[in-house]
PDB file of C-alpha atoms in Angstrom:
ATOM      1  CA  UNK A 152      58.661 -13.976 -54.876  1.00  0.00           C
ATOM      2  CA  UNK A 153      55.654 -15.933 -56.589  1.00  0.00           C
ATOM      3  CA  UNK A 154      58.450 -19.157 -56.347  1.00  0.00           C
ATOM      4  CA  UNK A 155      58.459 -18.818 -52.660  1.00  0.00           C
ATOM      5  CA  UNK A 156      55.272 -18.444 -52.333  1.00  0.00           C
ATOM      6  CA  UNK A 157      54.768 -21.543 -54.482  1.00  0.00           C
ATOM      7  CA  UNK A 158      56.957 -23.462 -52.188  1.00  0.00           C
ATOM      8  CA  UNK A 159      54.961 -22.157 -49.098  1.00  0.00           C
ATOM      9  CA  UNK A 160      51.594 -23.695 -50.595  1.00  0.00           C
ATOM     10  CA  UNK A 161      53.552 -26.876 -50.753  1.00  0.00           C
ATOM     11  CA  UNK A 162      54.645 -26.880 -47.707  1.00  0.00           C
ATOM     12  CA  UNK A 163      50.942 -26.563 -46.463  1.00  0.00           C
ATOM     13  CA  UNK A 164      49.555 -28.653 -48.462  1.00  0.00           C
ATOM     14  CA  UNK A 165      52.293 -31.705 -47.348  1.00  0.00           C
ATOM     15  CA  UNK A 166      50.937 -30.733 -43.508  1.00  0.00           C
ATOM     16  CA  UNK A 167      47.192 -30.543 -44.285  1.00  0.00           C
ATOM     17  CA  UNK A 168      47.932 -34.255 -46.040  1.00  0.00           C
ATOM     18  CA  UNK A 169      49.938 -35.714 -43.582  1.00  0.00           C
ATOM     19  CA  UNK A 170      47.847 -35.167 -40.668  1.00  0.00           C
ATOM     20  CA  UNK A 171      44.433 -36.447 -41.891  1.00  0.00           C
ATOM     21  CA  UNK A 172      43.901 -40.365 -43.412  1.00  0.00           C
ATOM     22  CA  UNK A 173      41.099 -40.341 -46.071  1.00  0.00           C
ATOM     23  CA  UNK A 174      39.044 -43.371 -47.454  1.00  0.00           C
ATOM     24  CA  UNK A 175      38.422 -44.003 -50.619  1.00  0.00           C
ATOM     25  CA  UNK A 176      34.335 -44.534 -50.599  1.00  0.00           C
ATOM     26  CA  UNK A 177      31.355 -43.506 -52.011  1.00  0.00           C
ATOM     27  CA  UNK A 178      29.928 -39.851 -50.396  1.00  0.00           C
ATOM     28  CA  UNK A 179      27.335 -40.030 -48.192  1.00  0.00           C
ATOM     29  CA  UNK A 180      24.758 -39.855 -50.102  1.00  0.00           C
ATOM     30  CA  UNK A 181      25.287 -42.945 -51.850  1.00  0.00           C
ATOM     31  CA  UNK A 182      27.027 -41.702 -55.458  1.00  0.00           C
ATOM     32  CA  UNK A 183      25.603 -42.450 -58.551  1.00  0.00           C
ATOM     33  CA  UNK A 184      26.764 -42.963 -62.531  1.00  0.00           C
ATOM     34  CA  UNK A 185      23.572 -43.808 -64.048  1.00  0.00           C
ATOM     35  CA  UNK A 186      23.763 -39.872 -64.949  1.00  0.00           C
ATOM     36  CA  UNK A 187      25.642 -38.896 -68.232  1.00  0.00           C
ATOM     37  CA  UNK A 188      27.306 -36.264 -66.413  1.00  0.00           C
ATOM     38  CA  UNK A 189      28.011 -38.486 -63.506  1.00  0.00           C
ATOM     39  CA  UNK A 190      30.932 -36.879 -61.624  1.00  0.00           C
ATOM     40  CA  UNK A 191      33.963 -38.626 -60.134  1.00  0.00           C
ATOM     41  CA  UNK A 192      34.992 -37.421 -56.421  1.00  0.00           C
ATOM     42  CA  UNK A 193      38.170 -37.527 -54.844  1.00  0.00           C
ATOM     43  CA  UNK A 194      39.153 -35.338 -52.065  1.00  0.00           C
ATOM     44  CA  UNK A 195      38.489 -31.580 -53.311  1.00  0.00           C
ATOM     45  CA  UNK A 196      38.642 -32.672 -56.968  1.00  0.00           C
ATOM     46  CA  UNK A 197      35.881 -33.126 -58.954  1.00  0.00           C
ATOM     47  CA  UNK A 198      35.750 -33.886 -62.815  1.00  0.00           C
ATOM     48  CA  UNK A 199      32.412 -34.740 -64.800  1.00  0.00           C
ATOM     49  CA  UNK A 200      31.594 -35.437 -68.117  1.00  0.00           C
ATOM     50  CA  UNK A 201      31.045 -31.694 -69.460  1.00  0.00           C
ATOM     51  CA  UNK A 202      34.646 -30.851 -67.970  1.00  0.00           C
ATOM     52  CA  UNK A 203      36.335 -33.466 -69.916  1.00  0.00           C
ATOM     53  CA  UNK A 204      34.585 -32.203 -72.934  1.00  0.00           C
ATOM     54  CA  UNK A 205      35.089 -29.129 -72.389  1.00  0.00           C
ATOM     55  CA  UNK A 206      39.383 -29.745 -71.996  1.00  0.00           C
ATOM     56  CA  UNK A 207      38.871 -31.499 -74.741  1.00  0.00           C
ATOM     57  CA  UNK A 208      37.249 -28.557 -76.832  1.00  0.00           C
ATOM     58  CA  UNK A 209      40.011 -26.551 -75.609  1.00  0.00           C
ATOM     59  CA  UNK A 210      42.535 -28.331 -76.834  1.00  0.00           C
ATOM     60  CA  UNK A 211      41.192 -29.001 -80.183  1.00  0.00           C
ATOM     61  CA  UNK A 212      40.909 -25.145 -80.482  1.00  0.00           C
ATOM     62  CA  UNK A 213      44.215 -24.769 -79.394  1.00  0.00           C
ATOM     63  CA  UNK A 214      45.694 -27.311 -81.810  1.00  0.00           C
ATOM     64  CA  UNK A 215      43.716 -25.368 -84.717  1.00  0.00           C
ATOM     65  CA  UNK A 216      44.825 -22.109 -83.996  1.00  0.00           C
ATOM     66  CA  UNK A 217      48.604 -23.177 -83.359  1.00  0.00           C
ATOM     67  CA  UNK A 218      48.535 -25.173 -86.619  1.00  0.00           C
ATOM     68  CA  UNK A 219      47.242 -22.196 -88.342  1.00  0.00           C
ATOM     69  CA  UNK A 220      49.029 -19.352 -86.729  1.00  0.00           C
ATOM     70  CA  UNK A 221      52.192 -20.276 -85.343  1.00  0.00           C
ATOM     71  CA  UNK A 222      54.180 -21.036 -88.517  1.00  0.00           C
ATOM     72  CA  UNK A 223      52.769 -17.462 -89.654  1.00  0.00           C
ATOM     73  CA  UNK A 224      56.557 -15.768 -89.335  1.00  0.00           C
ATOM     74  CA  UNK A 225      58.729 -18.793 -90.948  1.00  0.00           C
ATOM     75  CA  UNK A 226      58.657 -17.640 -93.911  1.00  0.00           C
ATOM     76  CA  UNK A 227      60.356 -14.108 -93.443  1.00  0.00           C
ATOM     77  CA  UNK A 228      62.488 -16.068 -90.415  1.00  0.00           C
ATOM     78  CA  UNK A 229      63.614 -18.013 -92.832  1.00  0.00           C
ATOM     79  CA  UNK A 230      64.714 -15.338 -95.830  1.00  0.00           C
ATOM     80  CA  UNK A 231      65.867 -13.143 -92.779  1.00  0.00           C
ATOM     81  CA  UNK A 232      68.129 -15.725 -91.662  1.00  0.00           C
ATOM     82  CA  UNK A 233      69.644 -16.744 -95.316  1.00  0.00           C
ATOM     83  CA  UNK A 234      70.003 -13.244 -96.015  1.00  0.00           C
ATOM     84  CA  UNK A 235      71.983 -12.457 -92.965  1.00  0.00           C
ATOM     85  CA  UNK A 236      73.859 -15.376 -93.199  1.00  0.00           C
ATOM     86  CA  UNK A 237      74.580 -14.691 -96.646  1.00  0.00           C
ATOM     87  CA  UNK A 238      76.444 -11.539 -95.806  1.00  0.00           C
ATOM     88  CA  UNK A 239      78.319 -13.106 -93.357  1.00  0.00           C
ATOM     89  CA  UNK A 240      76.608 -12.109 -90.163  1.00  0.00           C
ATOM     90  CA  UNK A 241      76.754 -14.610 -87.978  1.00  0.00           C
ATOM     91  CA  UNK A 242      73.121 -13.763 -86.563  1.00  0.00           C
ATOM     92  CA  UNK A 243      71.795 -15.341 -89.342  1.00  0.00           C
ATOM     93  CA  UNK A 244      73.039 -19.071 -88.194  1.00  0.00           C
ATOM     94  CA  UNK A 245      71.732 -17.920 -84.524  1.00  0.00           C
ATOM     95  CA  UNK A 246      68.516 -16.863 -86.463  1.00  0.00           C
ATOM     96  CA  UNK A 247      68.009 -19.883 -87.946  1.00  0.00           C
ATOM     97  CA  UNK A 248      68.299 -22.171 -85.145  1.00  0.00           C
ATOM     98  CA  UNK A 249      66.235 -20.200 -83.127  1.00  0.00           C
ATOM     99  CA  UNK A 250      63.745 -20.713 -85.854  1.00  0.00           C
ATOM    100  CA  UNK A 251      64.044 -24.470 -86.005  1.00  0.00           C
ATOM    101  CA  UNK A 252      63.421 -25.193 -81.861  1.00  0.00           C
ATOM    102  CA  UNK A 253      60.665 -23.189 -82.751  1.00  0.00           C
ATOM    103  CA  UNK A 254      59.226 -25.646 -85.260  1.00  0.00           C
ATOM    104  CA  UNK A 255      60.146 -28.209 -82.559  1.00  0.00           C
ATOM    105  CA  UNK A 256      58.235 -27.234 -79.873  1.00  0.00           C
ATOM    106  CA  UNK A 257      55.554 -25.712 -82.272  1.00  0.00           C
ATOM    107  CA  UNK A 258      54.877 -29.594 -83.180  1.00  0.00           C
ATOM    108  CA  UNK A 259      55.483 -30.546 -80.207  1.00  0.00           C
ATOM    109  CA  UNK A 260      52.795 -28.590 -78.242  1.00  0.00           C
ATOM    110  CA  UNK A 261      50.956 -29.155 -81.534  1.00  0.00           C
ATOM    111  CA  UNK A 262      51.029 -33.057 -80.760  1.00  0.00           C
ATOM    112  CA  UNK A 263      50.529 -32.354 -77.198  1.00  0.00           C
ATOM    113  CA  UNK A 264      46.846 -30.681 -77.872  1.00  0.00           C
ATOM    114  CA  UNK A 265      46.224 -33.552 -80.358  1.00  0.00           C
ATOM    115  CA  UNK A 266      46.847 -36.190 -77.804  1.00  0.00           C
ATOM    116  CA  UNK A 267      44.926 -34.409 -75.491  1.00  0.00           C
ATOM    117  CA  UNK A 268      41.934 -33.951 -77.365  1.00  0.00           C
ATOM    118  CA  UNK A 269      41.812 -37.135 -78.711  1.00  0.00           C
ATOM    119  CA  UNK A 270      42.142 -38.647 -75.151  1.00  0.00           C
ATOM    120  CA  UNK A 271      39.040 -37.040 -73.949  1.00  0.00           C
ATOM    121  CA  UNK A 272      36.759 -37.958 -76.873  1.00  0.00           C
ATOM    122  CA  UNK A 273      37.949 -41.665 -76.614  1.00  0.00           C
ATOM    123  CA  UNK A 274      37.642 -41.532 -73.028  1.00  0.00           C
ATOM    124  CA  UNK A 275      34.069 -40.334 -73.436  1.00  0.00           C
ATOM    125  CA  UNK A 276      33.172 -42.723 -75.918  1.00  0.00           C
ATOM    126  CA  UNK A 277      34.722 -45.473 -74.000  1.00  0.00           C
ATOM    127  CA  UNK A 278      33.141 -44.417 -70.754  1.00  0.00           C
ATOM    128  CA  UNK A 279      29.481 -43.914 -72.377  1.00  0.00           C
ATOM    129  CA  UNK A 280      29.487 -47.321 -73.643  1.00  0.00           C
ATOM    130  CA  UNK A 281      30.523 -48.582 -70.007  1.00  0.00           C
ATOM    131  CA  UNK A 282      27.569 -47.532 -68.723  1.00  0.00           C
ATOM    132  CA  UNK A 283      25.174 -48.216 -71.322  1.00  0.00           C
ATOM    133  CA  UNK A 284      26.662 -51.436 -70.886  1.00  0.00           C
ATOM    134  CA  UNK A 285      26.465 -51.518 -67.050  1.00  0.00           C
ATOM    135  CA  UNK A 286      22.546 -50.106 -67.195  1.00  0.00           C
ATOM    136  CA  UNK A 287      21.964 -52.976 -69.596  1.00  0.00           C
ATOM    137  CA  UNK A 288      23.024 -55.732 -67.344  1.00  0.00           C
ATOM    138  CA  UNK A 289      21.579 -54.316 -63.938  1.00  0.00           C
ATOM    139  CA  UNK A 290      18.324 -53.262 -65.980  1.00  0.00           C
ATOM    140  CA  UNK A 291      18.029 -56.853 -67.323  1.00  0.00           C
ATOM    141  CA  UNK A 292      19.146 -58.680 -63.864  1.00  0.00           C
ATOM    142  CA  UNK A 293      15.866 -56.302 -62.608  1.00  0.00           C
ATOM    143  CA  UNK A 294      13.807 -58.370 -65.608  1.00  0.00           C
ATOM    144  CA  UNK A 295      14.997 -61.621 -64.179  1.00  0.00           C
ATOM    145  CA  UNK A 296      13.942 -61.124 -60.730  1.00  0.00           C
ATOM    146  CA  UNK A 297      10.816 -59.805 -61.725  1.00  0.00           C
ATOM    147  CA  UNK A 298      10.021 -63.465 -63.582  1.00  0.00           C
ATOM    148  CA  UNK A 299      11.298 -65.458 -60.159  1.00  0.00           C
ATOM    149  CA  UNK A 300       8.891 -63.022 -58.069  1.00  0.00           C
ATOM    150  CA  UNK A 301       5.513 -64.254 -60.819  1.00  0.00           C
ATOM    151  CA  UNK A 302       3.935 -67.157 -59.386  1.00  0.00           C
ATOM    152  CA  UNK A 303       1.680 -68.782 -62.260  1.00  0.00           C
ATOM    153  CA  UNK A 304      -0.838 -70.060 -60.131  1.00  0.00           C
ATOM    154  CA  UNK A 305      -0.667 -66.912 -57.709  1.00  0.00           C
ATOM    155  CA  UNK A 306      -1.324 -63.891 -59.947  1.00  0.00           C
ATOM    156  CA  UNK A 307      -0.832 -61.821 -56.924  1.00  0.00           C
ATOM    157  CA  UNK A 308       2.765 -63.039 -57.159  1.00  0.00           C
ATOM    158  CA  UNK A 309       3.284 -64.615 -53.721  1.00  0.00           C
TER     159      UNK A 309
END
């Protein structure tokens, strides 16, 4: 039921985007990144500053608690599957692989988070400095023309 509706919403969305042509341009009112928590618009999607933190946040938080809590039952996975194995069930070789995708996609998703959050701090860092960088040049192109407008023997400046 939920796939079919899943497939529906697809199947709206693919009419919705065929039938319209959008631009990529600044909004009407003109945009602006001077703001640290400048936002960047596409269609209905909207991401700022704060949201990226914020994923980022997440995932740390994620990656802490699954590093600390999801190897919690290994330990007594592990003696469980010896110790069946050990008396010849053969549950206990069934119990020990399950146990070791486990620990595969436990570092996996582990990784995952890591990546994640990492991404979003450099991509804040590296974004932050873009614009301090960008507000530096247009602030200091501002300087220059203010020296061509200064007339030394006009102090009026015409």
């Amino acid at each position: 039921m939920a796939w079919d509706e899943w497939e529906q919403l697809k199947a709206e969305a693919a009419e919705r985007q065929s039938t319209r042509m959008q631009l990529n341009q600044l909004p009407p009112d003109g945009g602006s990144g001077s703001s640290g928590n400048s936002k960047t618009s596409h269609g209905d999607l909207t991401v700022g500053q704060d949201d990226l933190a914020a994923i980022g946040d997440r995932a740390f938080a994620l990656f802490d608690k699954l590093n600390s809590q999801g190897k919690v039952a290994d330990a007594s996975t592990g003696s469980a599957a010896t110790d069946l194995k050990t008396q010849g069930f053969a549950l206990g070789g069934a119990l020990e692989r399950v146990d070791q995708q486990w620990e595969k996609q436990l570092r996996s998703l582990i990784d995952a988070c890591a990546h994640i959050s990492n991404h979003m701090e450099f991509t804040g860092k590296v974004h932050q400095g873009d614009e301090y960088h960008i507000v530096g040049q247009v602030s200091s192109i501002s300087t220059l023309d203010q020296g061509f407008d200064e007339n030394p023997n006009n102090p009026e400046g015409r």
